[in-house]
């Protein structure tokens, strides 16, 4: 006979929602009218920077992601016969597994590299030569490297698409897309209200150092009608906080930009709180903002949601996991569907899923 205390631990509920903040993606589906022309343009593009995107293409990607998320069992063969080269030369859990899960769930096959020392690069082979070989081995490359120039170095040699999965301190475009997808899934009327609904975004992090923050702010500047205010919380001065052009991109877009060094002062008015502490630098990482923490006792707006690219440290207390502020696990879950959408477009398979509800 199974002991009652053991039974309570080993039993789980498959029907329980994954996380708090699991808004049904069909609300976002209804908010965006399908237009496949914007997606077809992606089939001849590498994914390097948020700067290369237009808002209509992003909205169509979000719609396709929502379609996948709303009907995950309906699209199991979209990438059948295609091979992904998953090259992660920097440690990663969520990003690598998210991409690989996205590809596998659509029926594709994967070749995975997780250790630079096992490749020809360890012998001094150039990324250009590696790229030439990748052309013969797969249909798409996902690359993460500590070197900010690695993706660009490889792009020139490739005849297949490559996705920047995080390059040094530069950018992490698909993370930012997943972040904004989460925000629009949480509040689809930001898209449909034509500027009547706006939110305050609080970003706890260092834009000049954190690639997730850098890419998110670029993305926010494309949707100024959705954001009333962006507040950057950090204990650095303006010159250290921003790289050249970062702040101006938001201001030029018409978004009110503020900075603050007291987190609790701005939390009561924030609708979305995006917090991060880790920045990759060189072959390791540094933590910033050790004085900034959010817990269940923080003065959060009752309706506010919290996002975090993960992995988290002490800056985000687990006491928030069981609250409706927790959208960071939903954020990680939704990243799989966002990447499914992007990968489908890059390998010229979007026509297989368009017009399917």
Short mmCIF file of the C-alpha atoms (twelve columns), coordinates in Angstrom:
data_MODEL
# 
_entry.id   MODEL 
# 
loop_
_atom_site.group_PDB 
_atom_site.id 
_atom_site.type_symbol 
_atom_site.label_atom_id 
_atom_site.label_alt_id 
_atom_site.label_comp_id 
_atom_site.label_asym_id 
_atom_site.label_seq_id 
_atom_site.Cartn_x 
_atom_site.Cartn_y 
_atom_site.Cartn_z 
_atom_site.pdbx_PDB_model_num 
ATOM 1   C CA . UNK A 1   0.000  0.000  0.000   1 
ATOM 2   C CA . UNK A 2   1.371  3.401  -1.015  1 
ATOM 3   C CA . UNK A 3   1.971  5.719  1.895   1 
ATOM 4   C CA . UNK A 4   -0.328 8.733  1.887   1 
ATOM 5   C CA . UNK A 5   2.462  11.271 2.211   1 
ATOM 6   C CA . UNK A 6   4.347  9.712  -0.715  1 
ATOM 7   C CA . UNK A 7   1.192  9.548  -2.832  1 
ATOM 8   C CA . UNK A 8   0.671  13.272 -2.295  1 
ATOM 9   C CA . UNK A 9   4.153  13.987 -3.658  1 
ATOM 10  C CA . UNK A 10  4.234  11.686 -6.677  1 
ATOM 11  C CA . UNK A 11  0.761  12.463 -8.013  1 
ATOM 12  C CA . UNK A 12  0.333  15.317 -10.471 1 
ATOM 13  C CA . UNK A 13  -2.557 16.883 -12.397 1 
ATOM 14  C CA . UNK A 14  -2.223 17.056 -16.185 1 
ATOM 15  C CA . UNK A 15  -5.188 19.413 -16.448 1 
ATOM 16  C CA . UNK A 16  -3.742 22.091 -14.163 1 
ATOM 17  C CA . UNK A 17  -2.711 25.242 -16.064 1 
ATOM 18  C CA . UNK A 18  1.032  25.451 -16.550 1 
ATOM 19  C CA . UNK A 19  1.373  28.723 -14.712 1 
ATOM 20  C CA . UNK A 20  -0.481 31.778 -13.602 1 
ATOM 21  C CA . UNK A 21  -0.968 34.180 -16.460 1 
ATOM 22  C CA . UNK A 22  -2.010 31.558 -19.010 1 
ATOM 23  C CA . UNK A 23  -4.348 33.769 -21.044 1 
ATOM 24  C CA . UNK A 24  -5.892 31.930 -23.954 1 
ATOM 25  C CA . UNK A 25  -4.057 32.851 -27.159 1 
ATOM 26  C CA . UNK A 26  -7.299 32.916 -29.174 1 
ATOM 27  C CA . UNK A 27  -7.915 36.428 -27.857 1 
ATOM 28  C CA . UNK A 28  -4.724 37.540 -29.564 1 
ATOM 29  C CA . UNK A 29  -5.633 35.571 -32.694 1 
ATOM 30  C CA . UNK A 30  -8.847 37.548 -32.998 1 
ATOM 31  C CA . UNK A 31  -7.022 40.840 -32.517 1 
ATOM 32  C CA . UNK A 32  -4.767 40.426 -35.593 1 
ATOM 33  C CA . UNK A 33  -6.003 39.807 -39.118 1 
ATOM 34  C CA . UNK A 34  -3.943 37.217 -40.988 1 
ATOM 35  C CA . UNK A 35  -1.718 38.470 -43.823 1 
ATOM 36  C CA . UNK A 36  0.770  35.899 -45.045 1 
ATOM 37  C CA . UNK A 37  2.610  38.323 -47.340 1 
ATOM 38  C CA . UNK A 38  4.480  39.781 -44.369 1 
ATOM 39  C CA . UNK A 39  5.630  36.330 -43.300 1 
ATOM 40  C CA . UNK A 40  6.857  35.301 -46.743 1 
ATOM 41  C CA . UNK A 41  9.439  38.107 -46.663 1 
ATOM 42  C CA . UNK A 42  11.199 36.343 -43.796 1 
ATOM 43  C CA . UNK A 43  12.116 33.316 -45.912 1 
ATOM 44  C CA . UNK A 44  15.169 35.096 -47.336 1 
ATOM 45  C CA . UNK A 45  16.315 36.799 -44.125 1 
ATOM 46  C CA . UNK A 46  18.770 36.002 -41.381 1 
ATOM 47  C CA . UNK A 47  17.503 36.966 -37.919 1 
ATOM 48  C CA . UNK A 48  20.179 39.208 -36.497 1 
ATOM 49  C CA . UNK A 49  18.644 42.270 -34.837 1 
ATOM 50  C CA . UNK A 50  15.283 43.688 -33.861 1 
ATOM 51  C CA . UNK A 51  16.233 46.679 -36.016 1 
ATOM 52  C CA . UNK A 52  15.544 44.623 -39.157 1 
ATOM 53  C CA . UNK A 53  11.847 44.110 -38.328 1 
ATOM 54  C CA . UNK A 54  8.744  46.063 -39.232 1 
ATOM 55  C CA . UNK A 55  5.757  46.099 -36.921 1 
ATOM 56  C CA . UNK A 56  3.417  44.347 -39.410 1 
ATOM 57  C CA . UNK A 57  5.793  41.408 -39.758 1 
ATOM 58  C CA . UNK A 58  6.030  41.133 -35.983 1 
ATOM 59  C CA . UNK A 59  2.264  41.190 -35.557 1 
ATOM 60  C CA . UNK A 60  1.910  38.393 -38.096 1 
ATOM 61  C CA . UNK A 61  4.552  36.371 -36.251 1 
ATOM 62  C CA . UNK A 62  2.639  36.901 -33.012 1 
ATOM 63  C CA . UNK A 63  -0.558 35.752 -34.717 1 
ATOM 64  C CA . UNK A 64  1.085  32.609 -36.053 1 
ATOM 65  C CA . UNK A 65  2.565  31.925 -32.605 1 
ATOM 66  C CA . UNK A 66  -0.898 32.287 -31.094 1 
ATOM 67  C CA . UNK A 67  -2.273 29.883 -33.714 1 
ATOM 68  C CA . UNK A 68  0.324  27.299 -32.740 1 
ATOM 69  C CA . UNK A 69  -0.318 27.841 -29.047 1 
ATOM 70  C CA . UNK A 70  -4.103 27.646 -29.443 1 
ATOM 71  C CA . UNK A 71  -3.912 24.358 -31.357 1 
ATOM 72  C CA . UNK A 72  -0.579 22.709 -30.470 1 
ATOM 73  C CA . UNK A 73  -1.693 19.214 -31.540 1 
ATOM 74  C CA . UNK A 74  -2.783 20.279 -35.020 1 
ATOM 75  C CA . UNK A 75  0.623  21.223 -36.404 1 
ATOM 76  C CA . UNK A 76  2.955  18.272 -36.002 1 
ATOM 77  C CA . UNK A 77  4.440  18.052 -39.496 1 
ATOM 78  C CA . UNK A 78  5.140  21.662 -40.537 1 
ATOM 79  C CA . UNK A 79  8.928  21.130 -40.498 1 
ATOM 80  C CA . UNK A 80  9.032  17.462 -41.460 1 
ATOM 81  C CA . UNK A 81  12.087 16.740 -43.603 1 
ATOM 82  C CA . UNK A 82  13.949 19.845 -42.391 1 
ATOM 83  C CA . UNK A 83  17.118 19.803 -40.260 1 
ATOM 84  C CA . UNK A 84  18.085 22.408 -37.648 1 
ATOM 85  C CA . UNK A 85  21.709 23.008 -36.658 1 
ATOM 86  C CA . UNK A 86  21.551 24.069 -33.016 1 
ATOM 87  C CA . UNK A 87  24.945 25.592 -32.181 1 
ATOM 88  C CA . UNK A 88  25.197 26.872 -28.615 1 
ATOM 89  C CA . UNK A 89  28.735 27.926 -27.788 1 
ATOM 90  C CA . UNK A 90  27.567 29.689 -24.623 1 
ATOM 91  C CA . UNK A 91  25.795 27.894 -21.748 1 
ATOM 92  C CA . UNK A 92  22.034 27.907 -22.166 1 
ATOM 93  C CA . UNK A 93  19.031 26.033 -20.840 1 
ATOM 94  C CA . UNK A 94  15.825 27.807 -21.844 1 
ATOM 95  C CA . UNK A 95  16.858 29.271 -25.190 1 
ATOM 96  C CA . UNK A 96  18.423 26.070 -26.527 1 
ATOM 97  C CA . UNK A 97  15.677 23.769 -25.294 1 
ATOM 98  C CA . UNK A 98  13.015 26.234 -26.421 1 
ATOM 99  C CA . UNK A 99  14.340 26.280 -29.995 1 
ATOM 100 C CA . UNK A 100 14.840 22.531 -30.051 1 
ATOM 101 C CA . UNK A 101 11.402 21.866 -28.575 1 
ATOM 102 C CA . UNK A 102 9.844  24.204 -31.152 1 
ATOM 103 C CA . UNK A 103 11.582 22.373 -34.014 1 
ATOM 104 C CA . UNK A 104 10.845 18.865 -32.723 1 
ATOM 105 C CA . UNK A 105 7.171  19.653 -32.073 1 
ATOM 106 C CA . UNK A 106 6.779  20.603 -35.732 1 
ATOM 107 C CA . UNK A 107 8.317  17.356 -36.950 1 
ATOM 108 C CA . UNK A 108 11.863 18.454 -37.812 1 
ATOM 109 C CA . UNK A 109 15.211 16.818 -37.013 1 
ATOM 110 C CA . UNK A 110 18.081 18.432 -35.085 1 
ATOM 111 C CA . UNK A 111 21.864 18.316 -34.978 1 
ATOM 112 C CA . UNK A 112 23.012 19.911 -31.732 1 
ATOM 113 C CA . UNK A 113 26.400 21.372 -30.759 1 
ATOM 114 C CA . UNK A 114 26.785 22.392 -27.140 1 
ATOM 115 C CA . UNK A 115 30.553 22.497 -26.684 1 
ATOM 116 C CA . UNK A 116 32.862 24.666 -28.776 1 
ATOM 117 C CA . UNK A 117 35.826 22.467 -27.792 1 
ATOM 118 C CA . UNK A 118 34.353 19.557 -29.783 1 
ATOM 119 C CA . UNK A 119 34.291 21.526 -33.053 1 
ATOM 120 C CA . UNK A 120 36.853 22.651 -35.603 1 
ATOM 121 C CA . UNK A 121 36.677 26.134 -34.057 1 
ATOM 122 C CA . UNK A 122 38.800 24.769 -31.200 1 
ATOM 123 C CA . UNK A 123 41.515 24.093 -33.792 1 
ATOM 124 C CA . UNK A 124 41.349 27.626 -35.125 1 
ATOM 125 C CA . UNK A 125 38.791 27.121 -37.903 1 
ATOM 126 C CA . UNK A 126 37.026 30.338 -38.882 1 
ATOM 127 C CA . UNK A 127 33.290 30.815 -38.451 1 
ATOM 128 C CA . UNK A 128 33.134 31.589 -42.167 1 
ATOM 129 C CA . UNK A 129 34.432 28.116 -43.005 1 
ATOM 130 C CA . UNK A 130 32.072 26.570 -40.475 1 
ATOM 131 C CA . UNK A 131 29.215 28.413 -42.161 1 
ATOM 132 C CA . UNK A 132 30.189 27.033 -45.559 1 
ATOM 133 C CA . UNK A 133 29.942 23.519 -44.128 1 
ATOM 134 C CA . UNK A 134 26.612 24.238 -42.423 1 
ATOM 135 C CA . UNK A 135 25.135 24.990 -45.857 1 
ATOM 136 C CA . UNK A 136 25.518 21.296 -46.673 1 
ATOM 137 C CA . UNK A 137 24.281 19.897 -43.386 1 
ATOM 138 C CA . UNK A 138 21.042 21.639 -42.474 1 
ATOM 139 C CA . UNK A 139 18.219 23.996 -43.401 1 
ATOM 140 C CA . UNK A 140 18.569 26.551 -40.594 1 
ATOM 141 C CA . UNK A 141 21.166 27.497 -37.963 1 
ATOM 142 C CA . UNK A 142 20.531 28.784 -34.454 1 
ATOM 143 C CA . UNK A 143 23.711 30.262 -32.960 1 
ATOM 144 C CA . UNK A 144 24.501 31.528 -29.490 1 
ATOM 145 C CA . UNK A 145 27.986 32.767 -28.712 1 
ATOM 146 C CA . UNK A 146 29.721 34.982 -26.188 1 
ATOM 147 C CA . UNK A 147 31.312 36.894 -29.087 1 
ATOM 148 C CA . UNK A 148 29.099 39.732 -30.305 1 
ATOM 149 C CA . UNK A 149 30.471 39.390 -33.853 1 
ATOM 150 C CA . UNK A 150 29.997 35.645 -34.323 1 
ATOM 151 C CA . UNK A 151 26.573 35.743 -35.954 1 
ATOM 152 C CA . UNK A 152 27.597 38.483 -38.362 1 
ATOM 153 C CA . UNK A 153 30.825 36.636 -39.225 1 
ATOM 154 C CA . UNK A 154 28.867 33.536 -40.169 1 
ATOM 155 C CA . UNK A 155 26.049 35.277 -42.070 1 
ATOM 156 C CA . UNK A 156 28.167 36.128 -45.094 1 
ATOM 157 C CA . UNK A 157 29.006 32.481 -45.750 1 
ATOM 158 C CA . UNK A 158 25.514 31.053 -45.293 1 
ATOM 159 C CA . UNK A 159 22.929 30.189 -47.951 1 
ATOM 160 C CA . UNK A 160 20.547 29.025 -45.240 1 
ATOM 161 C CA . UNK A 161 19.022 31.255 -42.528 1 
ATOM 162 C CA . UNK A 162 20.723 31.813 -39.198 1 
ATOM 163 C CA . UNK A 163 19.074 33.045 -36.009 1 
ATOM 164 C CA . UNK A 164 20.928 35.088 -33.430 1 
ATOM 165 C CA . UNK A 165 20.100 33.283 -30.180 1 
ATOM 166 C CA . UNK A 166 22.099 35.748 -28.077 1 
ATOM 167 C CA . UNK A 167 25.470 37.196 -29.063 1 
ATOM 168 C CA . UNK A 168 27.585 38.573 -26.261 1 
ATOM 169 C CA . UNK A 169 26.136 41.759 -24.800 1 
ATOM 170 C CA . UNK A 170 24.664 42.789 -28.140 1 
ATOM 171 C CA . UNK A 171 21.175 41.393 -28.787 1 
ATOM 172 C CA . UNK A 172 18.759 38.531 -28.171 1 
ATOM 173 C CA . UNK A 173 15.986 39.229 -30.703 1 
ATOM 174 C CA . UNK A 174 13.813 36.137 -30.247 1 
ATOM 175 C CA . UNK A 175 13.730 36.666 -26.477 1 
ATOM 176 C CA . UNK A 176 12.388 40.178 -27.026 1 
ATOM 177 C CA . UNK A 177 9.790  38.856 -29.460 1 
ATOM 178 C CA . UNK A 178 8.669  36.318 -26.867 1 
ATOM 179 C CA . UNK A 179 8.503  39.110 -24.278 1 
ATOM 180 C CA . UNK A 180 6.242  41.319 -26.400 1 
ATOM 181 C CA . UNK A 181 4.175  38.316 -27.488 1 
ATOM 182 C CA . UNK A 182 3.504  37.683 -23.799 1 
ATOM 183 C CA . UNK A 183 2.463  41.297 -23.209 1 
ATOM 184 C CA . UNK A 184 0.075  41.276 -26.178 1 
ATOM 185 C CA . UNK A 185 -1.359 37.920 -25.107 1 
ATOM 186 C CA . UNK A 186 -1.948 39.385 -21.649 1 
ATOM 187 C CA . UNK A 187 -3.644 42.478 -23.103 1 
ATOM 188 C CA . UNK A 188 -4.666 42.093 -26.781 1 
ATOM 189 C CA . UNK A 189 -6.550 45.388 -26.697 1 
ATOM 190 C CA . UNK A 190 -3.206 47.166 -26.784 1 
ATOM 191 C CA . UNK A 191 -3.243 46.255 -30.483 1 
ATOM 192 C CA . UNK A 192 -6.903 46.938 -31.230 1 
ATOM 193 C CA . UNK A 193 -7.493 50.146 -29.257 1 
ATOM 194 C CA . UNK A 194 -5.466 52.352 -31.646 1 
ATOM 195 C CA . UNK A 195 -3.617 54.076 -28.837 1 
ATOM 196 C CA . UNK A 196 -6.517 54.413 -26.409 1 
ATOM 197 C CA . UNK A 197 -5.047 51.749 -24.149 1 
ATOM 198 C CA . UNK A 198 -1.469 52.295 -23.003 1 
ATOM 199 C CA . UNK A 199 0.623  50.731 -20.282 1 
ATOM 200 C CA . UNK A 200 3.555  51.735 -18.114 1 
ATOM 201 C CA . UNK A 201 6.572  49.478 -18.526 1 
ATOM 202 C CA . UNK A 202 9.141  49.271 -15.729 1 
ATOM 203 C CA . UNK A 203 12.448 47.702 -16.764 1 
ATOM 204 C CA . UNK A 204 14.812 46.724 -13.969 1 
ATOM 205 C CA . UNK A 205 18.150 46.252 -15.679 1 
ATOM 206 C CA . UNK A 206 21.049 47.833 -17.497 1 
ATOM 207 C CA . UNK A 207 20.294 48.496 -21.198 1 
ATOM 208 C CA . UNK A 208 23.946 49.026 -22.113 1 
ATOM 209 C CA . UNK A 209 24.973 45.596 -20.804 1 
ATOM 210 C CA . UNK A 210 21.933 43.300 -20.981 1 
ATOM 211 C CA . UNK A 211 21.117 41.990 -24.437 1 
ATOM 212 C CA . UNK A 212 17.585 40.986 -23.414 1 
ATOM 213 C CA . UNK A 213 16.847 44.550 -22.283 1 
ATOM 214 C CA . UNK A 214 18.574 46.034 -25.338 1 
ATOM 215 C CA . UNK A 215 16.405 44.035 -27.745 1 
ATOM 216 C CA . UNK A 216 13.202 44.614 -25.784 1 
ATOM 217 C CA . UNK A 217 13.631 48.400 -25.835 1 
ATOM 218 C CA . UNK A 218 14.220 48.316 -29.594 1 
ATOM 219 C CA . UNK A 219 10.988 46.363 -29.952 1 
ATOM 220 C CA . UNK A 220 9.014  48.683 -27.688 1 
ATOM 221 C CA . UNK A 221 10.012 51.643 -29.863 1 
ATOM 222 C CA . UNK A 222 8.120  50.023 -32.773 1 
ATOM 223 C CA . UNK A 223 4.850  50.124 -30.816 1 
ATOM 224 C CA . UNK A 224 4.739  53.598 -29.225 1 
ATOM 225 C CA . UNK A 225 0.935  53.635 -29.213 1 
ATOM 226 C CA . UNK A 226 0.991  50.785 -26.671 1 
ATOM 227 C CA . UNK A 227 3.346  52.293 -24.100 1 
ATOM 228 C CA . UNK A 228 2.625  55.409 -22.111 1 
ATOM 229 C CA . UNK A 229 5.900  55.367 -20.243 1 
ATOM 230 C CA . UNK A 230 9.098  53.328 -19.954 1 
ATOM 231 C CA . UNK A 231 10.957 53.592 -16.655 1 
ATOM 232 C CA . UNK A 232 14.465 52.157 -16.387 1 
ATOM 233 C CA . UNK A 233 15.414 51.242 -12.824 1 
ATOM 234 C CA . UNK A 234 19.125 51.070 -12.130 1 
ATOM 235 C CA . UNK A 235 21.729 52.582 -9.826  1 
ATOM 236 C CA . UNK A 236 24.009 53.740 -12.659 1 
ATOM 237 C CA . UNK A 237 24.248 57.203 -14.189 1 
ATOM 238 C CA . UNK A 238 22.688 57.978 -17.586 1 
ATOM 239 C CA . UNK A 239 25.962 57.634 -19.512 1 
ATOM 240 C CA . UNK A 240 26.623 54.167 -18.077 1 
ATOM 241 C CA . UNK A 241 23.020 53.041 -18.305 1 
ATOM 242 C CA . UNK A 242 22.593 53.623 -22.053 1 
ATOM 243 C CA . UNK A 243 24.731 53.005 -25.102 1 
ATOM 244 C CA . UNK A 244 24.734 55.627 -27.839 1 
ATOM 245 C CA . UNK A 245 21.327 55.860 -29.501 1 
ATOM 246 C CA . UNK A 246 19.446 53.591 -27.084 1 
ATOM 247 C CA . UNK A 247 17.542 56.261 -25.196 1 
ATOM 248 C CA . UNK A 248 17.035 58.389 -28.287 1 
ATOM 249 C CA . UNK A 249 15.347 55.535 -30.135 1 
ATOM 250 C CA . UNK A 250 12.571 55.478 -27.537 1 
ATOM 251 C CA . UNK A 251 12.292 59.251 -27.228 1 
ATOM 252 C CA . UNK A 252 12.140 59.710 -31.011 1 
ATOM 253 C CA . UNK A 253 9.341  57.150 -31.170 1 
ATOM 254 C CA . UNK A 254 7.321  59.348 -28.811 1 
ATOM 255 C CA . UNK A 255 7.637  57.247 -25.665 1 
ATOM 256 C CA . UNK A 256 8.207  58.990 -22.355 1 
ATOM 257 C CA . UNK A 257 11.470 57.674 -20.901 1 
ATOM 258 C CA . UNK A 258 12.402 58.023 -17.253 1 
ATOM 259 C CA . UNK A 259 15.060 56.572 -14.984 1 
ATOM 260 C CA . UNK A 260 14.928 55.860 -11.290 1 
ATOM 261 C CA . UNK A 261 17.148 54.312 -8.626  1 
ATOM 262 C CA . UNK A 262 14.349 53.441 -6.170  1 
ATOM 263 C CA . UNK A 263 12.312 50.473 -7.367  1 
ATOM 264 C CA . UNK A 264 9.535  50.710 -4.784  1 
ATOM 265 C CA . UNK A 265 8.835  54.277 -5.870  1 
ATOM 266 C CA . UNK A 266 7.775  53.218 -9.368  1 
ATOM 267 C CA . UNK A 267 6.193  49.800 -8.778  1 
ATOM 268 C CA . UNK A 268 2.742  51.149 -7.759  1 
ATOM 269 C CA . UNK A 269 2.212  52.659 -11.234 1 
ATOM 270 C CA . UNK A 270 3.834  49.925 -13.339 1 
ATOM 271 C CA . UNK A 271 1.577  47.663 -15.402 1 
ATOM 272 C CA . UNK A 272 4.406  45.413 -16.593 1 
ATOM 273 C CA . UNK A 273 7.595  44.899 -14.609 1 
ATOM 274 C CA . UNK A 274 10.488 43.394 -16.558 1 
ATOM 275 C CA . UNK A 275 13.354 42.429 -14.290 1 
ATOM 276 C CA . UNK A 276 16.749 40.932 -15.055 1 
ATOM 277 C CA . UNK A 277 20.076 40.835 -13.236 1 
ATOM 278 C CA . UNK A 278 22.436 38.838 -15.438 1 
ATOM 279 C CA . UNK A 279 24.554 40.249 -18.257 1 
ATOM 280 C CA . UNK A 280 26.951 38.085 -20.258 1 
ATOM 281 C CA . UNK A 281 30.372 39.615 -20.567 1 
ATOM 282 C CA . UNK A 282 33.250 37.823 -22.254 1 
ATOM 283 C CA . UNK A 283 33.118 34.141 -21.411 1 
ATOM 284 C CA . UNK A 284 31.188 34.587 -18.183 1 
ATOM 285 C CA . UNK A 285 28.556 36.867 -16.701 1 
ATOM 286 C CA . UNK A 286 28.154 39.661 -14.200 1 
ATOM 287 C CA . UNK A 287 25.225 40.495 -11.985 1 
ATOM 288 C CA . UNK A 288 23.933 44.040 -11.774 1 
ATOM 289 C CA . UNK A 289 21.424 45.765 -9.559  1 
ATOM 290 C CA . UNK A 290 21.954 43.616 -6.480  1 
ATOM 291 C CA . UNK A 291 19.963 46.154 -4.455  1 
ATOM 292 C CA . UNK A 292 16.772 45.615 -6.485  1 
ATOM 293 C CA . UNK A 293 14.423 42.826 -5.453  1 
ATOM 294 C CA . UNK A 294 10.755 42.038 -5.989  1 
ATOM 295 C CA . UNK A 295 8.832  39.909 -3.507  1 
ATOM 296 C CA . UNK A 296 5.189  39.281 -2.697  1 
ATOM 297 C CA . UNK A 297 5.478  42.168 -0.231  1 
ATOM 298 C CA . UNK A 298 6.597  44.678 -2.886  1 
ATOM 299 C CA . UNK A 299 4.143  47.525 -3.611  1 
ATOM 300 C CA . UNK A 300 2.992  46.072 -6.925  1 
ATOM 301 C CA . UNK A 301 -0.102 47.313 -8.689  1 
ATOM 302 C CA . UNK A 302 -2.837 44.717 -8.161  1 
ATOM 303 C CA . UNK A 303 -3.196 44.046 -11.895 1 
ATOM 304 C CA . UNK A 304 0.541  44.218 -12.717 1 
ATOM 305 C CA . UNK A 305 2.372  41.345 -14.341 1 
ATOM 306 C CA . UNK A 306 6.041  40.437 -13.923 1 
ATOM 307 C CA . UNK A 307 8.294  39.237 -16.731 1 
ATOM 308 C CA . UNK A 308 11.799 37.811 -16.421 1 
ATOM 309 C CA . UNK A 309 13.905 36.193 -19.182 1 
ATOM 310 C CA . UNK A 310 15.286 33.690 -16.651 1 
ATOM 311 C CA . UNK A 311 17.438 32.288 -15.133 1 
ATOM 312 C CA . UNK A 312 16.570 34.272 -12.048 1 
ATOM 313 C CA . UNK A 313 18.458 34.980 -8.901  1 
ATOM 314 C CA . UNK A 314 17.593 36.781 -5.687  1 
ATOM 315 C CA . UNK A 315 16.072 39.691 -7.638  1 
ATOM 316 C CA . UNK A 316 12.795 37.776 -8.144  1 
ATOM 317 C CA . UNK A 317 11.465 35.983 -5.086  1 
ATOM 318 C CA . UNK A 318 9.733  32.621 -5.473  1 
ATOM 319 C CA . UNK A 319 6.997  33.953 -3.177  1 
ATOM 320 C CA . UNK A 320 5.526  35.506 -6.350  1 
ATOM 321 C CA . UNK A 321 5.285  32.175 -8.170  1 
ATOM 322 C CA . UNK A 322 1.837  31.427 -6.809  1 
ATOM 323 C CA . UNK A 323 0.406  34.862 -7.521  1 
ATOM 324 C CA . UNK A 324 -1.313 36.342 -10.561 1 
ATOM 325 C CA . UNK A 325 1.677  38.639 -11.016 1 
ATOM 326 C CA . UNK A 326 3.583  35.613 -12.294 1 
ATOM 327 C CA . UNK A 327 3.736  35.765 -16.068 1 
ATOM 328 C CA . UNK A 328 7.421  34.825 -16.315 1 
ATOM 329 C CA . UNK A 329 6.717  31.113 -16.612 1 
ATOM 330 C CA . UNK A 330 4.055  31.809 -19.241 1 
ATOM 331 C CA . UNK A 331 6.660  33.983 -20.965 1 
ATOM 332 C CA . UNK A 332 9.043  31.012 -21.184 1 
ATOM 333 C CA . UNK A 333 6.269  28.713 -22.370 1 
ATOM 334 C CA . UNK A 334 5.132  31.132 -25.065 1 
ATOM 335 C CA . UNK A 335 8.679  31.465 -26.380 1 
ATOM 336 C CA . UNK A 336 8.385  27.943 -27.803 1 
ATOM 337 C CA . UNK A 337 5.391  28.925 -29.941 1 
ATOM 338 C CA . UNK A 338 6.961  32.222 -30.988 1 
ATOM 339 C CA . UNK A 339 10.032 30.334 -32.175 1 
ATOM 340 C CA . UNK A 340 7.841  27.786 -33.922 1 
ATOM 341 C CA . UNK A 341 6.312  30.633 -35.904 1 
ATOM 342 C CA . UNK A 342 9.655  32.172 -36.809 1 
ATOM 343 C CA . UNK A 343 11.290 28.884 -37.788 1 
ATOM 344 C CA . UNK A 344 8.331  27.956 -39.979 1 
ATOM 345 C CA . UNK A 345 8.723  31.174 -41.941 1 
ATOM 346 C CA . UNK A 346 12.498 30.946 -42.303 1 
ATOM 347 C CA . UNK A 347 12.426 27.493 -43.917 1 
ATOM 348 C CA . UNK A 348 9.600  28.415 -46.315 1 
ATOM 349 C CA . UNK A 349 6.865  26.364 -44.688 1 
ATOM 350 C CA . UNK A 350 4.457  29.146 -43.659 1 
ATOM 351 C CA . UNK A 351 2.049  28.295 -46.467 1 
ATOM 352 C CA . UNK A 352 1.373  24.969 -44.737 1 
ATOM 353 C CA . UNK A 353 -0.202 26.631 -41.732 1 
ATOM 354 C CA . UNK A 354 -1.775 29.818 -43.098 1 
ATOM 355 C CA . UNK A 355 -5.580 29.819 -43.394 1 
ATOM 356 C CA . UNK A 356 -5.767 26.959 -40.885 1 
ATOM 357 C CA . UNK A 357 -7.662 27.784 -37.714 1 
# 
